[in-house]
JSON list of C-alpha atoms in Angstrom, two decimals:
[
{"chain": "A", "resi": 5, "resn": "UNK", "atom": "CA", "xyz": [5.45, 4.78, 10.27]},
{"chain": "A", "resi": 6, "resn": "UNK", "atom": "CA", "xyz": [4.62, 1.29, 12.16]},
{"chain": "A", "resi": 7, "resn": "UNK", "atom": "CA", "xyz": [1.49, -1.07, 10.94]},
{"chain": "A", "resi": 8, "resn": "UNK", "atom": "CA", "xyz": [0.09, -0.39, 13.79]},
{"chain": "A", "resi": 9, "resn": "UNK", "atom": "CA", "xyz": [-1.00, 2.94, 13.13]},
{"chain": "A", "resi": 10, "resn": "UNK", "atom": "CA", "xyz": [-2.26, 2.13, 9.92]},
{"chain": "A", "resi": 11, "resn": "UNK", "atom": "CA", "xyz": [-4.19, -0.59, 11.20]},
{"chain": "A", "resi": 12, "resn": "UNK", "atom": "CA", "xyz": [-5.79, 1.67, 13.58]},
{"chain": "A", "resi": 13, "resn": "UNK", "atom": "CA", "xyz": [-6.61, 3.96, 10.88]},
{"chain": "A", "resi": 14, "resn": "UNK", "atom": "CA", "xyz": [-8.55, 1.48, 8.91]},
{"chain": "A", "resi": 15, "resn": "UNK", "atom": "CA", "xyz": [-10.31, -0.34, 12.33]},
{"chain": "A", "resi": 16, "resn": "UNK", "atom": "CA", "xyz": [-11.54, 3.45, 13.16]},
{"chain": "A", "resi": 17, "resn": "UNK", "atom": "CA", "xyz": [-12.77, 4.32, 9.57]},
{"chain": "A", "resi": 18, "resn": "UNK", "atom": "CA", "xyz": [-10.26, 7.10, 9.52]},
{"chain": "A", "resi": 19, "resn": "UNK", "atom": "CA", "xyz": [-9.54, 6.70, 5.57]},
{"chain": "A", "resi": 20, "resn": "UNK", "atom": "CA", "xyz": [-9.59, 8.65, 2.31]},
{"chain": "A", "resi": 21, "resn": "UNK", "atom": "CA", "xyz": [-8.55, 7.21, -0.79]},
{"chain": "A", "resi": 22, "resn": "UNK", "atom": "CA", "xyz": [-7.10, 9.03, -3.79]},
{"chain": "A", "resi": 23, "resn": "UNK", "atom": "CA", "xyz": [-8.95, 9.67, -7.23]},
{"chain": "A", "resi": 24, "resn": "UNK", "atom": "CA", "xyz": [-5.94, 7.93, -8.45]},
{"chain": "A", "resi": 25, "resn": "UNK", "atom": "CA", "xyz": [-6.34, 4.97, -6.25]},
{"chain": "A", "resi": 26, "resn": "UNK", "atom": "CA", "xyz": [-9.77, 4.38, -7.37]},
{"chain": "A", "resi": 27, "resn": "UNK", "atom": "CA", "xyz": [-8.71, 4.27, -10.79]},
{"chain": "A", "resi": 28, "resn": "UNK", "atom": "CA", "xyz": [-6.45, 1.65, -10.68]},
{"chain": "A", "resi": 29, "resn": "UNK", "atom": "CA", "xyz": [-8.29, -0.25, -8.44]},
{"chain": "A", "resi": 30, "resn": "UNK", "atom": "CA", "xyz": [-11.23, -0.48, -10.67]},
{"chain": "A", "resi": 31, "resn": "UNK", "atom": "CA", "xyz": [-8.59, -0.77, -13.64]},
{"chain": "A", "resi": 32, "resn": "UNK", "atom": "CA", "xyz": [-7.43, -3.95, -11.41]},
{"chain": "A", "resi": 33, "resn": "UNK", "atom": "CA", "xyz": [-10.34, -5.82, -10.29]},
{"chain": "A", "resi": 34, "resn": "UNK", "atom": "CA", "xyz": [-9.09, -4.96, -7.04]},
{"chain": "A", "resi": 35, "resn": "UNK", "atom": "CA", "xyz": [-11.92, -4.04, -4.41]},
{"chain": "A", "resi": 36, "resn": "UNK", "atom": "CA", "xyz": [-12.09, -1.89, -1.26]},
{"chain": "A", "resi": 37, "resn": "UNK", "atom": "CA", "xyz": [-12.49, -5.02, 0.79]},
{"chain": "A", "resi": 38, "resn": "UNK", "atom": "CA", "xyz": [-9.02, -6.05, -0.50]},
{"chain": "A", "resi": 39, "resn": "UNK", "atom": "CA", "xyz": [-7.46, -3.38, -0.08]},
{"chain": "A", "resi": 40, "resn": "UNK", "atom": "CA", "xyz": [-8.88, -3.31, 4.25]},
{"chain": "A", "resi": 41, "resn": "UNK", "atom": "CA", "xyz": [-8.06, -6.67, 4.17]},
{"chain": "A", "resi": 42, "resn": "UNK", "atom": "CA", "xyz": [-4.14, -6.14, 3.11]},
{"chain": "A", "resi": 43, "resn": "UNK", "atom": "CA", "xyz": [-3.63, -3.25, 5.25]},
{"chain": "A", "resi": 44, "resn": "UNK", "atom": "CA", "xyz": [-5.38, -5.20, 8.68]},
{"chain": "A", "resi": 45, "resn": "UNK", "atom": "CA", "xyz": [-2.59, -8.01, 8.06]},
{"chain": "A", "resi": 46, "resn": "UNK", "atom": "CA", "xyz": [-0.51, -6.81, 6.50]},
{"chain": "A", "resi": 47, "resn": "UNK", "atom": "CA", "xyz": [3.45, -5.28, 6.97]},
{"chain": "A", "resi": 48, "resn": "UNK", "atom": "CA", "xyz": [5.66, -2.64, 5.83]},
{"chain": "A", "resi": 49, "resn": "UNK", "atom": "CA", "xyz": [8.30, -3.36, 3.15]},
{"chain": "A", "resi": 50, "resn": "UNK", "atom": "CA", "xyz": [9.57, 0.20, 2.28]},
{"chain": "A", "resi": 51, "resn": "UNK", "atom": "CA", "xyz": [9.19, 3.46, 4.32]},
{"chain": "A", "resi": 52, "resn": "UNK", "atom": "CA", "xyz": [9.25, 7.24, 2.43]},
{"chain": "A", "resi": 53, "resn": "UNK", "atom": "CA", "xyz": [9.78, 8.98, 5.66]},
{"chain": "A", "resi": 54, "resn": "UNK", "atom": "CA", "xyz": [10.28, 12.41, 3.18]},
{"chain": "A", "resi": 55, "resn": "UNK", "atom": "CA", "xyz": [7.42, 11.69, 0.85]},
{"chain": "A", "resi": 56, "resn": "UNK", "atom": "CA", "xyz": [5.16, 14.85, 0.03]},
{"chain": "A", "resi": 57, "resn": "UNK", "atom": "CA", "xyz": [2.12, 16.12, 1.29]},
{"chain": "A", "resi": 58, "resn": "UNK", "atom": "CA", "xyz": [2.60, 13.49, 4.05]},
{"chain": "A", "resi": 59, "resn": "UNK", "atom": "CA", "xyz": [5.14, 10.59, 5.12]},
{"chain": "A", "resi": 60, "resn": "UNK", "atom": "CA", "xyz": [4.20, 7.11, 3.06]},
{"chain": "A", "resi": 61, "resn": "UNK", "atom": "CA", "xyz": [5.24, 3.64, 3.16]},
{"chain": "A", "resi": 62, "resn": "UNK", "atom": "CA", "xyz": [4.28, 0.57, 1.28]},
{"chain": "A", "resi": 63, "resn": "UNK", "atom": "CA", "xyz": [2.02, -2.45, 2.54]},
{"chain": "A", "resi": 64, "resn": "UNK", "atom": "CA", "xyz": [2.94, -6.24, 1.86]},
{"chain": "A", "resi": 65, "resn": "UNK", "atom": "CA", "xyz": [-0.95, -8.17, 2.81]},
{"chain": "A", "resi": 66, "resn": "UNK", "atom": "CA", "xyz": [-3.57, -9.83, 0.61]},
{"chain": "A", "resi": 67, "resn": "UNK", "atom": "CA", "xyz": [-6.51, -9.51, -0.87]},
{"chain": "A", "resi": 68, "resn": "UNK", "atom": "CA", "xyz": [-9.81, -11.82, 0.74]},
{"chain": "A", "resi": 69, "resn": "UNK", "atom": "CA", "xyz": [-9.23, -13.93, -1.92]},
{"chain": "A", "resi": 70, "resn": "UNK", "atom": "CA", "xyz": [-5.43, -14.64, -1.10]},
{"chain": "A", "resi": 71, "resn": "UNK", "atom": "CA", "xyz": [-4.05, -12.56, -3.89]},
{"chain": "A", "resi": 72, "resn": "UNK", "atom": "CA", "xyz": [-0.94, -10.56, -2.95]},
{"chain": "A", "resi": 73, "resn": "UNK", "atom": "CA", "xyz": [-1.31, -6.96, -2.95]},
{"chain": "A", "resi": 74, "resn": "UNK", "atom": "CA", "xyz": [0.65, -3.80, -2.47]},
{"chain": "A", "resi": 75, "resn": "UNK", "atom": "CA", "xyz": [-0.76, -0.71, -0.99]},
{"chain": "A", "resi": 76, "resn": "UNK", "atom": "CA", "xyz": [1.03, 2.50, -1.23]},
{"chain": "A", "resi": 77, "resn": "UNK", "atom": "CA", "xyz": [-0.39, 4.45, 1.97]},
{"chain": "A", "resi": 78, "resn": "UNK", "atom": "CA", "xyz": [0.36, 8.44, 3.04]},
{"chain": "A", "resi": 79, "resn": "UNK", "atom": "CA", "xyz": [-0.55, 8.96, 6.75]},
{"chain": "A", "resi": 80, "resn": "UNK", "atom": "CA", "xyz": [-1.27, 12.83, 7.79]},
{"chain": "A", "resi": 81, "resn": "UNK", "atom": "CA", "xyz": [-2.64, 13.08, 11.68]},
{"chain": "A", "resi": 82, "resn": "UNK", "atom": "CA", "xyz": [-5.77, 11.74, 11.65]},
{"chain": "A", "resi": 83, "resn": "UNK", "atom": "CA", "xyz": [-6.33, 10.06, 8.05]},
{"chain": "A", "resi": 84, "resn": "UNK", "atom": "CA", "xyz": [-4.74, 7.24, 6.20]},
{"chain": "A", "resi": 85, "resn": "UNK", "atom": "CA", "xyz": [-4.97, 8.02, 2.46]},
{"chain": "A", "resi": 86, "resn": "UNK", "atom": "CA", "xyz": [-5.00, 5.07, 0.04]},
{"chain": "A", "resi": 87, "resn": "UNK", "atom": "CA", "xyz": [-2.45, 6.66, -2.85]},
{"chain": "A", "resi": 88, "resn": "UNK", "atom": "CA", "xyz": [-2.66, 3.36, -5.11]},
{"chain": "A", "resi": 89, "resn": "UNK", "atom": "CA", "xyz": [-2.98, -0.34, -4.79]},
{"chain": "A", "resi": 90, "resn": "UNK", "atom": "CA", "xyz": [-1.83, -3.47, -7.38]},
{"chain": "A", "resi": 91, "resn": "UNK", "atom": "CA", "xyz": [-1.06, -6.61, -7.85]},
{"chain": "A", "resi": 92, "resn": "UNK", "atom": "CA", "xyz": [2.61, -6.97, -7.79]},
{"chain": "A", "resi": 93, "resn": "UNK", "atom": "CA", "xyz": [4.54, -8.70, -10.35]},
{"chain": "A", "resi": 94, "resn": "UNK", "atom": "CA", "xyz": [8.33, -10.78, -10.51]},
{"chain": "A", "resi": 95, "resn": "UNK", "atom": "CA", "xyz": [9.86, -8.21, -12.94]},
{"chain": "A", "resi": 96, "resn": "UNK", "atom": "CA", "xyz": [9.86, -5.28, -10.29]},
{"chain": "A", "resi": 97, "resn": "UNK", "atom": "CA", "xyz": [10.29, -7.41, -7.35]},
{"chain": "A", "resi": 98, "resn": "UNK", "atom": "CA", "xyz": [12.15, -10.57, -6.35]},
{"chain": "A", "resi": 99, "resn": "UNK", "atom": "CA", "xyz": [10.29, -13.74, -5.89]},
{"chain": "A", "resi": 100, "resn": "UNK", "atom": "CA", "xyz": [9.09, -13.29, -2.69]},
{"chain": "A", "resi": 101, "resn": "UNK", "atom": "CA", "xyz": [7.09, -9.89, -3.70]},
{"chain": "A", "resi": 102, "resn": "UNK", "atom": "CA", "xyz": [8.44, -8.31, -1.01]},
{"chain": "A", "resi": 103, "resn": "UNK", "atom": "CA", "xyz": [11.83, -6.86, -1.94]},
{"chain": "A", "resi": 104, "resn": "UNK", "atom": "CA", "xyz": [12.33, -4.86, -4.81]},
{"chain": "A", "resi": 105, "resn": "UNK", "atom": "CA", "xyz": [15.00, -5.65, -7.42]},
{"chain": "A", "resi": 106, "resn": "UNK", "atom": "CA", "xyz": [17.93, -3.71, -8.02]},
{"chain": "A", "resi": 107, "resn": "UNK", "atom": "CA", "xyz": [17.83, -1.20, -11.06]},
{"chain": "A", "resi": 108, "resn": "UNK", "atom": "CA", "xyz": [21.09, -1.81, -13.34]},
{"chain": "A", "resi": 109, "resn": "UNK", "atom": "CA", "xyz": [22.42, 1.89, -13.97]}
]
């Protein structure tokens, strides 16, 4: 999946967002704005080439405000689906919110 693609989704309207997604963003004070907003300028950081219904990935960008988000996103061929959105946090990632820790077995 390239950013690319997912940017074109969003610039074309060519979006559906999960009941789940929803949730959480209303949970989060997060808005749809935000969420357009990180996935126009934002990147990849992790890629789930096998994930089910429909290859994923997850989006570094920001809210309008400048908060840092993280946007799980499935693409199928001709819709983007919004699978969930936060705010992400120092305890599941390393500083720079962008690479994820490594889980002590």
């Amino acid at each position: 999946m390239e950013i690319g693609q997912i940017q074109r989704f969003c610039a074309e309207g060519q979006m559906k967002w999960s009941i789940h997604s929803a949730e959480m963003m209303h949970k989060r004070g997060i808005s749809y704005g935000d969420v357009i907003n990180c996935l126009r300028t934002g990147e990849i950081i992790e890629d789930y080439p096998d994930d089910f219904p429909y290859p994923s990935c997850l989006v570094f960008g920001y809210a309008v405000a400048g908060t840092i988000l993280h946007t799980v996103v499935g693409v199928n061929q001709e819709t983007l689906v919004v699978i969930t959105v936060y705010i992400p946090d120092t305890i599941k990632f390393e500083s720079d919110l962008r690479t994820r820790r490594k889980r002590d077995d």
